Tab-separated table of C-alpha atoms in Angstrom:
chain	number	residue	atom	x	y	z
P	164	MET	CA	118.140	66.525	106.387
P	165	GLY	CA	116.917	64.217	109.107
P	166	SER	CA	114.142	61.715	108.832
P	167	LEU	CA	110.563	62.773	108.254
P	168	SER	CA	108.696	60.678	110.781
P	169	GLN	CA	105.071	60.043	109.886
P	170	ASN	CA	104.205	58.934	113.424
P	171	VAL	CA	100.789	60.303	114.269
P	172	PRO	CA	101.034	61.574	117.858
P	173	LYS	CA	97.838	59.619	118.855
P	174	ILE	CA	96.052	62.631	120.237
P	175	THR	CA	93.169	62.505	122.696
P	176	ILE	CA	91.217	65.750	123.017
P	177	LYS	CA	90.400	66.345	126.679
P	178	SER	CA	88.549	69.639	126.450
P	179	THR	CA	87.597	72.348	123.979
P	180	SER	CA	86.494	75.798	125.073
P	181	LEU	CA	86.376	79.469	124.186
P	182	VAL	CA	88.295	82.120	126.079
P	183	HIS	CA	86.390	85.395	126.256
P	184	PRO	CA	87.590	88.920	126.980
P	185	PRO	CA	86.064	90.860	129.866
P	186	PRO	CA	82.412	91.689	129.091
P	187	MET	CA	82.898	95.439	129.575
P	188	LEU	CA	84.750	95.804	126.267
P	189	GLU	CA	82.734	97.747	123.690
P	190	ARG	CA	81.691	95.922	120.541
P	191	ARG	CA	83.129	97.512	117.405
P	192	SER	CA	84.143	96.849	113.825
P	193	MET	CA	87.870	96.762	113.050
P	194	PHE	CA	89.181	98.037	109.725
P	195	LEU	CA	91.452	95.683	107.779
P	196	SER	CA	93.914	97.227	105.329
P	197	ASN	CA	94.002	96.145	101.688
P	198	ILE	CA	97.141	94.157	102.503
P	199	ASP	CA	95.363	92.463	105.422
P	200	GLN	CA	92.563	91.514	103.026
P	201	LEU	CA	94.952	89.418	100.913
P	202	PHE	CA	96.067	87.309	103.872
P	203	ASN	CA	92.755	85.742	104.837
P	204	PHE	CA	94.064	82.247	105.608
P	205	ASP	CA	95.239	80.448	108.722
P	206	ILE	CA	98.872	80.172	109.791
P	207	GLU	CA	99.639	77.162	111.977
P	208	ILE	CA	102.742	76.656	114.078
P	209	VAL	CA	103.702	74.282	116.857
P	210	HIS	CA	106.143	74.861	119.735
P	211	PHE	CA	107.686	71.905	121.599
P	212	PHE	CA	108.807	72.156	125.232
P	213	SER	CA	110.839	69.812	127.416
P	214	ALA	CA	109.371	68.424	130.623
P	215	VAL	CA	109.523	70.720	133.648
P	216	ASP	CA	108.526	69.163	136.981
P	217	SER	CA	107.043	72.395	138.309
P	218	PHE	CA	104.790	72.773	135.260
P	219	PRO	CA	102.651	69.685	134.638
P	220	LEU	CA	99.989	69.948	131.958
P	221	PHE	CA	97.232	71.308	134.202
P	222	ALA	CA	99.530	74.098	135.418
P	223	VAL	CA	100.642	75.068	131.910
P	224	CYS	CA	97.036	75.091	130.670
P	225	ASP	CA	95.891	77.228	133.570
P	226	VAL	CA	98.681	79.757	133.055
P	227	VAL	CA	98.248	79.963	129.266
P	228	GLU	CA	94.459	80.273	129.458
P	229	ARG	CA	94.612	83.082	132.021
P	230	ALA	CA	97.332	84.910	130.073
P	231	LEU	CA	95.299	84.579	126.869
P	232	GLN	CA	92.243	86.045	128.557
P	233	GLN	CA	94.305	89.036	129.697
P	234	LEU	CA	95.668	89.489	126.179
P	235	LEU	CA	92.152	89.670	124.752
P	236	ILE	CA	91.940	93.177	126.178
P	237	PRO	CA	94.722	94.828	124.119
P	238	TYR	CA	94.169	92.262	121.344
P	239	ASN	CA	90.388	92.232	121.601
P	240	PHE	CA	90.030	91.673	117.853
P	241	LEU	CA	91.390	88.134	118.352
P	242	ALA	CA	88.160	87.298	120.188
P	243	GLY	CA	86.131	88.572	117.227
P	244	ARG	CA	85.087	87.070	113.915
P	245	LEU	CA	85.602	88.000	110.285
P	246	ARG	CA	82.641	89.344	108.340
P	247	LEU	CA	81.921	91.203	105.117
P	248	ASP	CA	80.720	94.765	105.445
P	249	PRO	CA	77.270	94.661	103.768
P	250	ILE	CA	77.719	98.165	102.332
P	251	ASN	CA	81.147	98.087	100.715
P	252	GLY	CA	81.861	94.337	100.668
P	253	ARG	CA	85.147	94.761	102.516
P	254	LEU	CA	86.403	92.160	104.943
P	255	GLU	CA	86.470	93.430	108.532
P	256	VAL	CA	86.647	92.073	112.061
P	257	ASP	CA	83.520	92.125	114.184
P	258	CYS	CA	85.017	92.589	117.657
P	259	ASN	CA	82.076	90.823	119.271
P	260	GLY	CA	83.865	88.969	122.080
P	261	ALA	CA	82.912	85.554	120.652
P	262	GLY	CA	86.175	84.189	122.006
P	263	ALA	CA	89.502	82.615	121.126
P	264	GLY	CA	89.739	78.833	120.984
P	265	PHE	CA	91.484	76.799	123.683
P	266	VAL	CA	92.066	73.040	123.452
P	267	VAL	CA	93.665	70.655	125.948
P	268	ALA	CA	94.933	67.320	124.632
P	269	SER	CA	97.287	64.451	125.436
P	270	SER	CA	99.353	61.993	123.424
P	271	GLU	CA	100.286	58.373	124.096
P	272	ARG	CA	103.742	58.963	122.597
P	273	THR	CA	106.908	60.549	123.911
P	274	LEU	CA	108.464	63.442	122.023
P	275	GLU	CA	111.253	61.094	120.956
P	276	GLU	CA	108.719	58.718	119.400
P	277	VAL	CA	107.150	61.552	117.419
P	278	GLY	CA	110.401	61.903	115.449
P	279	ASP	CA	112.762	64.689	114.443
P	280	LEU	CA	111.108	67.823	115.811
P	281	THR	CA	113.235	70.093	113.632
P	282	TYR	CA	111.774	68.540	110.489
P	283	PRO	CA	108.265	69.864	109.731
P	284	ASN	CA	106.033	66.834	109.878
P	285	PRO	CA	102.551	66.450	108.342
P	286	ALA	CA	101.486	64.609	111.513
P	287	PHE	CA	102.080	67.784	113.538
P	288	LYS	CA	98.712	69.040	112.277
P	289	TYR	CA	97.127	67.058	115.125
P	290	LEU	CA	98.913	69.347	117.580
P	291	VAL	CA	97.078	72.434	116.316
P	292	PRO	CA	93.347	73.150	116.754
P	293	THR	CA	91.385	71.698	113.858
P	294	ARG	CA	89.193	74.080	111.892
P	295	SER	CA	85.633	72.859	112.248
P	296	SER	CA	84.021	75.315	109.863
P	297	THR	CA	84.804	77.280	106.722
P	298	GLY	CA	82.364	80.053	107.585
P	299	LEU	CA	83.763	83.505	108.290
P	300	GLU	CA	81.740	83.960	111.462
P	301	ASP	CA	82.070	80.413	112.803
P	302	TRP	CA	85.791	80.001	113.486
P	303	PRO	CA	88.004	81.854	115.993
P	304	LEU	CA	90.709	84.114	114.601
P	305	MET	CA	93.085	82.487	117.083
P	306	ALA	CA	93.066	79.093	118.756
P	307	ILE	CA	95.669	77.463	121.024
P	308	GLN	CA	96.090	73.760	121.770
P	309	VAL	CA	98.277	72.466	124.610
P	310	THR	CA	99.183	68.780	124.215
P	311	SER	CA	101.037	66.738	126.831
P	312	PHE	CA	103.299	63.813	125.923
P	313	LYS	CA	104.009	60.642	127.876
P	314	CYS	CA	107.540	61.859	128.640
P	315	GLY	CA	106.270	64.995	130.393
P	316	GLY	CA	107.113	67.297	127.508
P	317	PHE	CA	104.345	69.171	125.764
P	318	ALA	CA	103.469	71.103	122.622
P	319	MET	CA	101.680	74.410	122.183
P	320	GLY	CA	100.072	74.586	118.764
P	321	ILE	CA	98.647	77.894	117.560
P	322	SER	CA	96.395	78.670	114.626
P	323	ASN	CA	95.660	82.272	113.760
P	324	ASN	CA	94.262	84.102	110.775
P	325	HIS	CA	97.044	85.884	108.884
P	326	ALA	CA	94.750	88.873	108.294
P	327	THR	CA	95.187	89.738	111.963
P	328	PHE	CA	98.960	89.232	112.309
P	329	ASP	CA	102.165	89.021	110.358
P	330	GLY	CA	105.253	87.231	111.664
P	331	ALA	CA	106.657	90.210	113.570
P	332	THR	CA	103.297	90.853	115.233
P	333	PHE	CA	103.001	87.174	116.136
P	334	LYS	CA	106.418	87.299	117.831
P	335	THR	CA	105.269	90.354	119.834
P	336	PHE	CA	102.080	88.516	120.784
P	337	LEU	CA	104.095	85.536	122.056
P	338	ASP	CA	106.389	87.840	124.025
P	339	ASN	CA	103.296	89.318	125.664
P	340	LEU	CA	101.820	85.871	126.290
P	341	ALA	CA	105.045	84.762	127.958
P	342	SER	CA	105.244	87.946	130.022
P	343	LEU	CA	101.671	87.616	131.284
P	344	SER	CA	102.298	83.943	132.055
P	345	THR	CA	104.743	85.078	134.729
P	346	THR	CA	103.319	86.051	138.101
P	347	GLY	CA	103.036	89.831	138.184
P	348	GLY	CA	104.029	90.099	134.528
P	349	THR	CA	102.898	92.968	132.317
P	350	LEU	CA	102.776	93.553	128.559
P	351	SER	CA	106.234	93.718	127.060
P	352	THR	CA	104.866	95.717	124.091
P	353	HIS	CA	101.521	97.450	123.648
P	354	PRO	CA	100.182	96.661	120.163
P	355	CYS	CA	99.422	99.511	117.754
P	356	ASN	CA	96.274	98.691	115.813
P	357	ASP	CA	95.474	101.930	113.965
P	358	ARG	CA	95.317	100.226	110.577
P	359	ARG	CA	92.932	102.709	108.985
P	360	ARG	CA	95.195	105.700	109.641
P	361	LEU	CA	98.467	103.944	108.848
P	362	LEU	CA	97.654	101.780	105.824
P	363	SER	CA	94.400	102.880	104.218
P	364	ALA	CA	94.194	103.790	100.526
P	365	ARG	CA	94.623	107.386	99.409
P	366	SER	CA	91.639	109.381	98.175
P	367	PRO	CA	91.584	109.266	95.251
P	368	PRO	CA	93.826	106.199	94.750
P	369	GLN	CA	97.101	106.927	92.948
P	370	VAL	CA	98.822	103.990	91.271
P	371	THR	CA	102.275	105.421	90.561
P	372	SER	CA	104.216	102.216	89.783
P	373	PRO	CA	103.702	99.067	87.747
P	374	HIS	CA	102.875	96.102	89.964
P	375	PRO	CA	103.720	92.860	88.150
P	376	GLU	CA	103.345	90.999	91.463
P	377	LEU	CA	99.572	91.546	91.291
P	378	THR	CA	97.070	89.524	89.318
P	379	ASN	CA	93.291	89.547	89.087
P	380	ASN	CA	93.042	85.873	90.009
P	381	ASN	CA	91.270	85.103	93.247
P	382	ILE	CA	93.615	84.589	96.203
P	383	ASP	CA	92.051	81.176	96.880
P	384	SER	CA	93.566	79.836	93.661
P	385	ILE	CA	97.069	80.764	94.830
P	386	PHE	CA	96.766	78.860	98.088
P	387	ASP	CA	94.718	75.998	96.673
P	388	ALA	CA	95.792	72.646	98.112
P	389	SER	CA	93.943	70.577	95.495
P	390	ILE	CA	96.799	69.912	93.057
P	391	ASP	CA	96.592	67.054	90.560
P	392	THR	CA	100.302	66.198	90.802
P	393	PRO	CA	101.271	64.604	94.137
P	394	ILE	CA	103.354	67.040	96.179
P	395	GLU	CA	106.334	66.175	98.331
P	396	THR	CA	108.035	68.340	100.921
P	397	LYS	CA	111.778	68.440	101.410
P	398	LEU	CA	114.004	70.260	103.862
P	399	PHE	CA	117.358	71.712	102.808
P	400	HIS	CA	120.047	73.378	104.914
P	401	LEU	CA	122.082	76.498	104.104
P	402	THR	CA	124.220	79.071	105.825
P	403	PRO	CA	122.822	82.636	105.804
P	404	SER	CA	124.506	84.245	102.771
P	405	ASN	CA	122.556	84.595	99.492
P	406	ILE	CA	119.780	82.202	100.522
P	407	THR	CA	116.953	83.615	98.440
P	408	ALA	CA	118.979	83.868	95.231
P	409	HIS	CA	120.205	80.288	95.603
P	410	VAL	CA	116.718	78.888	96.246
P	411	TRP	CA	115.303	80.866	93.290
P	412	ARG	CA	117.915	79.494	90.899
P	413	CYS	CA	117.367	75.901	92.034
P	414	HIS	CA	113.586	76.304	91.811
P	415	ALA	CA	113.881	77.587	88.232
P	416	ALA	CA	116.079	74.620	87.353
P	417	ALA	CA	113.467	72.264	88.776
P	418	VAL	CA	110.207	73.677	87.420
P	419	THR	CA	110.735	76.389	84.752
P	420	ALA	CA	110.859	75.539	81.053
P	421	ALA	CA	113.807	76.780	78.986
P	422	THR	CA	113.616	80.485	77.999
P	423	LYS	CA	110.542	80.943	80.194
P	424	THR	CA	110.459	83.640	82.859
P	425	SER	CA	110.485	82.791	86.549
P	426	THR	CA	108.964	85.320	88.957
P	427	LEU	CA	110.053	85.614	92.570
P	428	LEU	CA	108.348	87.257	95.519
P	429	TYR	CA	110.296	87.695	98.739
P	430	MET	CA	108.330	88.942	101.727
P	431	VAL	CA	109.824	92.057	103.317
P	432	ASP	CA	108.937	93.906	106.532
P	433	LEU	CA	107.327	97.267	105.760
P	434	ARG	CA	108.123	98.634	109.215
P	435	GLN	CA	111.557	99.472	107.864
P	436	ARG	CA	110.140	101.249	104.824
P	437	LEU	CA	107.025	103.070	106.045
P	438	PRO	CA	106.318	105.151	109.119
P	439	LEU	CA	104.849	102.101	110.828
P	440	PRO	CA	105.698	101.590	114.501
P	441	LYS	CA	107.475	98.359	115.411
P	442	SER	CA	104.402	97.506	117.474
P	443	TYR	CA	102.070	97.765	114.431
P	444	ALA	CA	99.694	94.832	114.805
P	445	GLY	CA	98.502	94.345	111.226
P	446	CYS	CA	100.099	92.716	108.190
P	447	GLY	CA	103.076	94.990	107.633
P	448	VAL	CA	104.670	92.865	104.896
P	449	TRP	CA	104.773	92.857	101.116
P	450	GLY	CA	106.418	90.800	98.390
P	451	ALA	CA	109.521	92.233	96.702
P	452	TYR	CA	109.385	91.239	93.030
P	453	ALA	CA	112.099	89.929	90.716
P	454	ALA	CA	111.955	88.153	87.360
P	455	ALA	CA	114.458	86.376	85.106
P	456	THR	CA	114.412	83.698	82.448
P	457	ARG	CA	115.468	80.188	83.314
P	458	ASP	CA	118.564	80.576	81.154
P	459	GLU	CA	119.523	83.811	82.913
P	460	LEU	CA	119.203	82.150	86.304
P	461	LEU	CA	121.061	78.972	85.416
P	462	GLU	CA	123.719	80.195	82.990
P	463	GLY	CA	124.305	83.772	84.110
P	464	GLU	CA	126.576	84.978	86.886
P	465	PHE	CA	125.218	84.170	90.349
P	466	ASP	CA	126.109	87.689	91.484
P	467	ARG	CA	123.543	88.985	88.986
P	468	VAL	CA	120.854	86.765	90.517
P	469	VAL	CA	121.732	88.140	93.949
P	470	GLU	CA	121.566	91.672	92.527
P	471	SER	CA	118.068	91.032	91.088
P	472	VAL	CA	116.845	90.004	94.526
P	473	ARG	CA	118.436	93.087	96.098
P	474	GLU	CA	116.881	95.377	93.464
P	475	GLY	CA	113.475	93.880	94.194
P	476	LYS	CA	113.823	94.725	97.873
P	477	GLU	CA	115.017	98.262	97.141
P	478	ARG	CA	111.999	98.819	94.892
P	479	VAL	CA	109.676	98.450	97.885
P	480	THR	CA	109.759	102.083	99.019
P	481	GLU	CA	107.032	103.922	100.916
P	482	GLU	CA	105.580	105.311	97.682
P	483	TYR	CA	105.639	101.858	96.092
P	484	VAL	CA	103.673	100.399	99.003
P	485	ARG	CA	101.172	103.259	98.922
P	486	SER	CA	100.749	102.563	95.216
P	487	VAL	CA	100.145	98.855	95.967
P	488	VAL	CA	97.474	99.716	98.528
P	489	ASP	CA	95.798	102.036	96.020
P	490	ALA	CA	95.968	99.425	93.245
P	491	LEU	CA	94.253	96.953	95.554
P	492	GLU	CA	91.619	99.593	96.329
P	493	ILE	CA	90.901	99.999	92.627
P	494	GLY	CA	90.836	96.195	92.235
P	495	LYS	CA	87.986	96.006	94.777
P	496	GLY	CA	89.065	92.673	96.169
P	497	GLU	CA	89.754	91.014	92.804
P	498	ALA	CA	93.534	91.581	92.728
P	499	SER	CA	95.970	89.281	94.515
P	500	MET	CA	99.658	88.415	94.538
P	501	SER	CA	101.103	86.148	91.869
P	502	TRP	CA	104.426	84.306	91.666
P	503	ASP	CA	106.310	81.241	90.514
P	504	LEU	CA	108.272	81.124	93.758
P	505	LEU	CA	107.334	82.829	97.023
P	506	VAL	CA	110.016	82.935	99.719
P	507	THR	CA	108.742	83.676	103.207
P	508	SER	CA	111.010	83.780	106.230
P	509	TRP	CA	110.388	82.581	109.774
P	510	TRP	CA	114.131	82.573	110.218
P	511	ARG	CA	114.839	85.868	111.994
P	512	LEU	CA	111.574	86.157	113.923
P	513	GLY	CA	113.097	84.653	117.051
P	514	LEU	CA	110.056	82.561	117.983
P	515	GLU	CA	112.354	79.986	119.546
P	516	MET	CA	113.794	82.669	121.863
P	517	VAL	CA	110.539	83.500	123.692
P	518	GLU	CA	111.092	82.779	127.388
P	519	TYR	CA	108.077	81.270	129.183
P	520	PRO	CA	108.010	80.374	132.894
P	521	TRP	CA	108.747	76.779	131.815
P	522	GLY	CA	111.570	77.821	129.470
P	523	SER	CA	111.990	78.480	125.754
P	524	PRO	CA	110.778	75.954	123.159
P	525	VAL	CA	113.249	73.286	122.125
P	526	CYS	CA	111.868	73.651	118.627
P	527	CYS	CA	109.124	75.489	116.760
P	528	CYS	CA	108.076	75.009	113.169
P	529	PRO	CA	105.182	75.735	110.813
P	530	ILE	CA	102.803	72.950	109.926
P	531	VAL	CA	103.619	71.312	106.598
P	532	ASP	CA	101.120	72.248	103.903
P	533	ARG	CA	100.738	71.813	100.150
P	534	ARG	CA	101.398	75.321	98.909
P	535	ARG	CA	103.300	74.555	95.743
P	536	GLY	CA	105.826	77.203	94.818
P	537	VAL	CA	106.302	78.407	98.409
P	538	ALA	CA	109.678	78.149	100.154
P	539	VAL	CA	109.741	78.710	103.919
P	540	LEU	CA	112.967	79.668	105.698
P	541	VAL	CA	113.149	78.460	109.305
P	542	PRO	CA	116.075	78.490	111.765
P	543	ASP	CA	118.032	75.307	112.341
P	544	VAL	CA	117.881	75.393	116.125
P	545	ARG	CA	120.509	72.681	116.431
P	546	GLY	CA	123.155	74.927	114.910
P	547	SER	CA	121.874	78.464	115.323
P	548	ASP	CA	122.645	81.173	117.800
P	549	GLY	CA	118.955	81.480	118.645
P	550	GLY	CA	118.006	84.222	116.224
P	551	GLY	CA	119.389	82.899	112.970
P	552	GLY	CA	122.144	85.488	112.953
P	553	GLY	CA	125.119	83.171	112.758
P	554	GLY	CA	123.592	79.734	112.478
P	555	GLY	CA	122.072	77.630	109.770
P	556	VAL	CA	118.851	78.007	107.869
P	557	ASN	CA	116.449	75.238	106.904
P	558	ILE	CA	114.494	75.653	103.684
P	559	LEU	CA	111.195	73.830	103.359
P	560	ILE	CA	109.820	73.561	99.846
P	561	ALA	CA	106.920	71.622	98.306
P	562	LEU	CA	107.200	70.305	94.744
P	563	SER	CA	106.322	67.216	92.748
P	564	ARG	CA	108.593	64.195	93.202
P	565	ASP	CA	110.466	64.795	89.929
P	566	GLU	CA	110.836	68.490	90.706
P	567	VAL	CA	112.150	67.758	94.208
P	568	GLU	CA	114.788	65.471	92.724
P	569	ARG	CA	115.888	68.136	90.222
P	570	PHE	CA	115.853	70.804	92.920
P	571	GLU	CA	117.987	68.667	95.235
P	572	LYS	CA	120.492	67.895	92.484
P	573	MET	CA	120.958	71.575	91.608
P	574	PHE	CA	120.898	72.656	95.258
P	575	TYR	CA	124.094	70.789	96.033
P	576	GLU	CA	125.760	71.218	92.636
P	577	TYR	CA	125.488	75.006	92.877
P	578	LEU	CA	127.045	74.951	96.354
P	579	GLU	CA	130.201	73.245	95.076
């Protein structure tokens, strides 16, 4: 699947600043739902753009910075900082106007020299603002870096805390950013941020379903990058049908011992299952759960694997989600999601379709990380129709070298 270039883009940071909302905004505390609480980690993505003569770097930076400042009115929480409520210990956002990060940089390379842009590259991390602190109150919830390349093309790297956005919300944010980047542009969608009313726990909490996707382990252990076994990343290509079931079966073949059970979580959009507006700005996602033994996945009928995935999705009803929220309320911050394989999709978000004044990105991809047991679905922009509807899908997965080899072997054998 293309070559994974390790060419470091040779970045020079030209300026680092904070973009503040208008000072008249009232300081407040923003409630985070129990689902938001689980997603306290940064998501990083980079968008690449071709050279446009009418938009040199200084013009792009000026437009993006001004649009971001305007967005910090409806999205004023993005200029805030996370903090723990001293009374109940819950994570919340202090909407204090501390600012969103904005970085301007340049590279000595051309985009062509960087390598295959469709293949997530560890070196792309230099195109996203670097976290300078681990403290809750010391790092912006969103930061944008614009990097110019010698060829005239440029990259826009964005880091934002997942507790503030899910993928659908991020797409809406980018649509708004693009709209406000156009002279005379207005918001394309006004965000709905009433998280307390829409996704707070019931009183008293009512856990009405078993939740095998939850564990009492701390969430940090799930996303821990410090793994003893060296991890490799590999990109695989598929057409749309039965993606999750196929990846699950190959993952079980690669990492699960015989007769052992493999657990799958597949992130689903709750806006289709709860009375959440499409413009809901919080984390409106949850993991559909399925489980099967290695033998069942490898030796059973593939249609049954597909059915297990479908049943997991159907299980995520409104009452099931309310029960999850209540279970997390009872867990008081100790419960978190657990899986052997987590499948998360960037495929149908349409991030590559956002139309800026300088055009849509030629490619956008998440930054490669070391989350073992996580498979990320991203569109193959070279063969897609723009939204993933009729084109190919790239699957990025991180495993040990031996596991990657077994996964790759089964991936293509099962397709025959």
